[in-house]
Short mmCIF file of C-alpha atoms in Angstrom, two decimals:
data_model
loop_
_atom_site.label_atom_id
_atom_site.label_comp_id
_atom_site.label_asym_id
_atom_site.label_seq_id
_atom_site.Cartn_x
_atom_site.Cartn_y
_atom_site.Cartn_z
CA UNK S 1235 28.38 124.15 144.36
CA UNK S 1236 29.31 124.65 147.84
CA UNK S 1237 32.03 127.66 148.09
CA UNK S 1238 32.37 128.97 151.66
CA UNK S 1239 33.57 132.50 152.11
CA UNK S 1240 34.22 134.01 155.91
CA UNK S 1241 34.92 137.51 157.12
CA UNK S 1242 36.68 136.91 160.22
CA UNK S 1243 37.01 139.80 162.71
CA UNK S 1244 38.70 140.00 166.07
CA UNK S 1245 37.96 142.51 168.26
CA UNK S 1246 40.48 144.27 170.64
CA UNK S 1247 42.06 147.55 171.38
CA UNK S 1248 44.55 149.69 169.85
CA UNK S 1249 47.43 151.43 170.82
CA UNK S 1250 48.59 151.81 173.98
CA UNK S 1251 46.38 148.82 174.75
CA UNK S 1252 47.03 146.59 171.91
CA UNK S 1253 49.27 144.33 173.85
CA UNK S 1254 46.51 143.63 176.47
CA UNK S 1255 44.45 140.69 177.27
CA UNK S 1256 41.43 142.31 175.62
CA UNK S 1257 43.16 142.04 172.52
CA UNK S 1258 43.49 138.19 172.49
CA UNK S 1259 41.49 137.91 169.54
CA UNK S 1260 43.99 139.90 167.49
CA UNK S 1261 46.72 137.70 168.64
CA UNK S 1262 44.58 134.68 168.01
CA UNK S 1263 43.86 135.98 164.50
CA UNK S 1264 47.59 136.66 163.67
CA UNK S 1265 48.42 132.97 164.87
CA UNK S 1266 45.90 131.61 162.68
CA UNK S 1267 47.07 133.71 159.76
CA UNK S 1268 50.75 131.88 160.26
CA UNK S 1269 49.33 128.54 160.81
CA UNK S 1270 47.84 128.74 157.34
CA UNK S 1271 50.93 129.67 155.85
CA UNK S 1272 51.38 130.64 151.95
CA UNK S 1273 47.27 130.09 151.55
CA UNK S 1274 46.69 133.13 153.83
CA UNK S 1275 48.48 136.11 152.97
CA UNK S 1276 50.52 138.02 155.86
CA UNK S 1277 48.34 140.82 157.43
CA UNK S 1278 49.13 144.20 156.13
CA UNK S 1279 47.49 147.75 156.18
CA UNK S 1280 44.31 147.87 154.27
CA UNK S 1281 41.02 150.18 154.09
CA UNK S 1282 37.83 148.26 155.29
CA UNK S 1283 34.92 149.74 156.73
CA UNK S 1284 35.99 153.25 155.85
CA UNK S 1285 39.22 152.80 158.14
CA UNK S 1286 42.91 151.47 157.96
CA UNK S 1287 42.96 148.26 159.70
CA UNK S 1288 45.35 145.14 159.61
CA UNK S 1289 43.91 142.84 157.00
CA UNK S 1290 44.69 139.40 155.63
CA UNK S 1291 42.60 138.56 152.56
CA UNK S 1292 42.42 135.30 150.68
CA UNK S 1293 39.02 133.66 148.88
CA UNK S 1294 38.06 131.47 151.96
CA UNK S 1295 39.10 133.59 154.97
CA UNK S 1296 39.33 137.24 154.98
CA UNK S 1297 40.63 138.37 158.50
CA UNK S 1298 40.07 141.78 159.80
CA UNK S 1299 41.56 143.14 163.04
CA UNK S 1300 39.21 146.06 164.35
CA UNK S 1301 40.78 149.28 164.17
CA UNK S 1302 38.70 150.62 167.02
CA UNK S 1303 38.74 150.83 170.70
CA UNK S 1304 36.94 147.68 172.16
CA UNK S 1305 33.86 149.29 173.58
CA UNK S 1306 32.90 150.90 169.97
CA UNK S 1307 33.57 148.23 167.60
CA UNK S 1308 29.88 147.70 166.55
CA UNK S 1309 29.58 150.57 163.83
CA UNK S 1310 33.09 149.63 162.06
CA UNK S 1311 32.11 145.80 162.20
CA UNK S 1312 28.46 146.75 160.67
CA UNK S 1313 30.09 148.69 158.08
CA UNK S 1314 32.82 146.35 157.02
CA UNK S 1315 30.20 143.59 156.82
CA UNK S 1316 28.18 145.55 154.38
CA UNK S 1317 31.23 146.40 152.35
CA UNK S 1318 32.29 142.98 151.73
CA UNK S 1319 28.65 141.74 150.49
CA UNK S 1320 28.43 144.99 148.24
CA UNK S 1321 32.24 144.77 146.82
CA UNK S 1322 32.04 140.96 146.27
CA UNK S 1323 28.32 140.76 145.10
CA UNK S 1324 27.27 138.25 148.12
CA UNK S 1325 24.36 137.39 149.59
CA UNK S 1326 24.27 137.37 153.41
CA UNK S 1327 23.98 133.52 153.12
CA UNK S 1328 27.07 133.43 151.23
CA UNK S 1329 29.75 135.05 153.85
CA UNK S 1330 29.86 134.05 156.94
CA UNK S 1331 30.65 136.25 159.66
CA UNK S 1332 32.62 135.22 162.85
CA UNK S 1333 33.96 137.38 165.54
CA UNK S 1334 36.89 136.46 167.79
CA UNK S 1335 37.09 137.68 171.22
CA UNK S 1336 38.50 137.74 174.42
CA UNK S 1337 36.43 135.59 177.29
CA UNK S 1338 36.99 136.14 180.89
CA UNK S 1339 34.81 133.06 181.98
CA UNK S 1340 37.24 130.46 180.18
CA UNK S 1341 40.65 129.21 180.95
CA UNK S 1342 43.69 130.91 179.32
CA UNK S 1343 44.08 129.73 175.63
CA UNK S 1344 40.87 127.85 175.49
CA UNK S 1345 38.81 128.64 172.77
CA UNK S 1346 35.11 128.00 171.97
CA UNK S 1347 32.19 128.40 169.24
CA UNK S 1348 29.63 130.57 170.32
CA UNK S 1349 26.27 131.08 169.14
CA UNK S 1350 25.68 134.55 168.00
CA UNK S 1351 23.05 135.54 170.26
CA UNK S 1352 24.77 133.50 173.22
CA UNK S 1353 24.80 136.03 176.16
CA UNK S 1354 27.57 138.76 175.90
CA UNK S 1355 28.72 138.32 179.48
CA UNK S 1356 29.17 141.77 180.09
CA UNK S 1357 31.61 142.12 177.01
CA UNK S 1358 31.39 145.51 175.76
CA UNK S 1359 32.39 144.91 172.27
CA UNK S 1360 29.91 142.22 171.99
CA UNK S 1361 27.31 144.56 173.05
CA UNK S 1362 28.40 147.22 170.74
CA UNK S 1363 28.47 144.86 167.87
CA UNK S 1364 25.01 143.41 168.65
CA UNK S 1365 23.71 147.30 168.76
CA UNK S 1366 24.79 147.64 165.40
CA UNK S 1367 23.98 144.43 163.51
CA UNK S 1368 20.63 142.73 163.66
CA UNK S 1369 20.44 139.37 162.14
CA UNK S 1370 16.73 139.91 161.17
CA UNK S 1371 18.17 142.61 158.63
CA UNK S 1372 20.22 139.75 156.98
CA UNK S 1373 18.20 136.93 156.31
CA UNK S 1374 19.92 133.56 155.72
CA UNK S 1375 23.10 134.96 157.40
CA UNK S 1376 25.49 132.60 159.43
CA UNK S 1377 26.83 134.52 162.32
CA UNK S 1378 28.85 133.16 165.05
CA UNK S 1379 31.44 133.86 167.57
CA UNK S 1380 34.38 132.31 168.65
CA UNK S 1381 35.86 133.30 172.25
CA UNK S 1382 39.31 133.13 173.44
CA UNK S 1383 39.95 132.64 177.01
CA UNK S 1384 42.00 134.91 179.32
CA UNK S 1385 41.13 133.55 182.69
CA UNK S 1386 40.18 136.44 185.06
CA UNK S 1387 41.17 138.22 188.16
CA UNK S 1388 40.55 137.20 191.61
CA UNK S 1389 38.16 139.73 192.51
CA UNK S 1390 35.43 140.51 190.28
CA UNK S 1391 34.38 144.11 190.89
CA UNK S 1392 34.39 146.42 187.86
CA UNK S 1393 37.58 148.36 188.31
CA UNK S 1394 39.42 145.09 188.95
CA UNK S 1395 37.98 143.45 185.69
CA UNK S 1396 39.08 146.63 183.85
CA UNK S 1397 42.54 146.93 185.05
CA UNK S 1398 43.05 143.21 184.26
CA UNK S 1399 41.83 142.99 180.61
CA UNK S 1400 43.90 146.10 180.02
CA UNK S 1401 46.80 144.86 181.76
CA UNK S 1402 49.79 144.03 179.26
CA UNK S 1403 50.24 140.44 178.30
CA UNK S 1404 52.84 138.51 180.06
CA UNK S 1405 55.51 136.72 177.92
CA UNK S 1406 53.53 133.21 179.14
CA UNK S 1407 49.93 134.32 178.25
CA UNK S 1408 51.41 135.67 174.87
CA UNK S 1409 53.09 132.15 174.07
CA UNK S 1410 49.89 130.50 175.20
CA UNK S 1411 47.65 132.61 172.77
CA UNK S 1412 50.11 132.44 170.00
CA UNK S 1413 50.89 128.84 170.01
CA UNK S 1414 47.53 127.19 171.43
CA UNK S 1415 45.00 129.67 169.84
CA UNK S 1416 45.64 129.31 165.99
CA UNK S 1417 44.97 125.59 165.70
CA UNK S 1418 42.14 125.68 167.87
CA UNK S 1419 40.44 128.51 165.88
CA UNK S 1420 41.07 126.78 162.81
CA UNK S 1421 39.34 123.68 164.20
CA UNK S 1422 36.54 125.94 165.34
CA UNK S 1423 36.16 127.41 161.91
CA UNK S 1424 36.58 123.90 160.11
CA UNK S 1425 33.58 122.93 162.32
CA UNK S 1426 31.67 125.78 161.15
CA UNK S 1427 32.06 124.92 157.74
CA UNK S 1428 31.25 121.43 157.93
CA UNK S 1429 27.89 122.78 159.49
CA UNK S 1430 27.46 125.25 156.93
CA UNK S 1431 28.28 122.52 153.93
CA UNK S 1432 25.68 119.90 155.71
CA UNK S 1433 22.98 122.53 155.48
CA UNK S 1434 23.71 123.51 151.93
CA UNK S 1435 23.64 119.97 150.87
CA UNK S 1436 19.93 119.61 152.39
CA UNK S 1437 18.54 122.25 150.43
#
């Protein structure tokens, strides 16, 4: 019987840079939780990957906001993934891992599914996760990414980009992400689940 379970992890920053564009994934996940309502409990502080983090755990979707700074998120994501498999006695093929992260190359609020091995486009959080989680170590695992567009600054030099992603969200930017990202992330998750079910039924 097909019984999909997802570990959905948003990458972002912690205080004092929580309310910044780099944390768009966190706000998208919060939007998704509110959209799902009673079936998905509110975010509360829980321990995953040996750290306290904001978590919303239901049977189908376990949503976690990475508690580390963006550039070093990989080790924690790897620990949380392994912990979920062990605690729930799941095979890698029974738990789909989805990273939700910001994307400088897309318009504000645009949400897209990206293959796990797609280019990191210079995203240091993705680089960190890739360095710590290898698909070859987990045969059968279904890993994907969902990107949240945040636009990009007019100049593309390293300092301008760094300043841009760490800048506090404007009210407009926050409204766009909070109102548009949740429904779009849910649509992406349903698409991933449909593909997973099709593959399951072929076996």
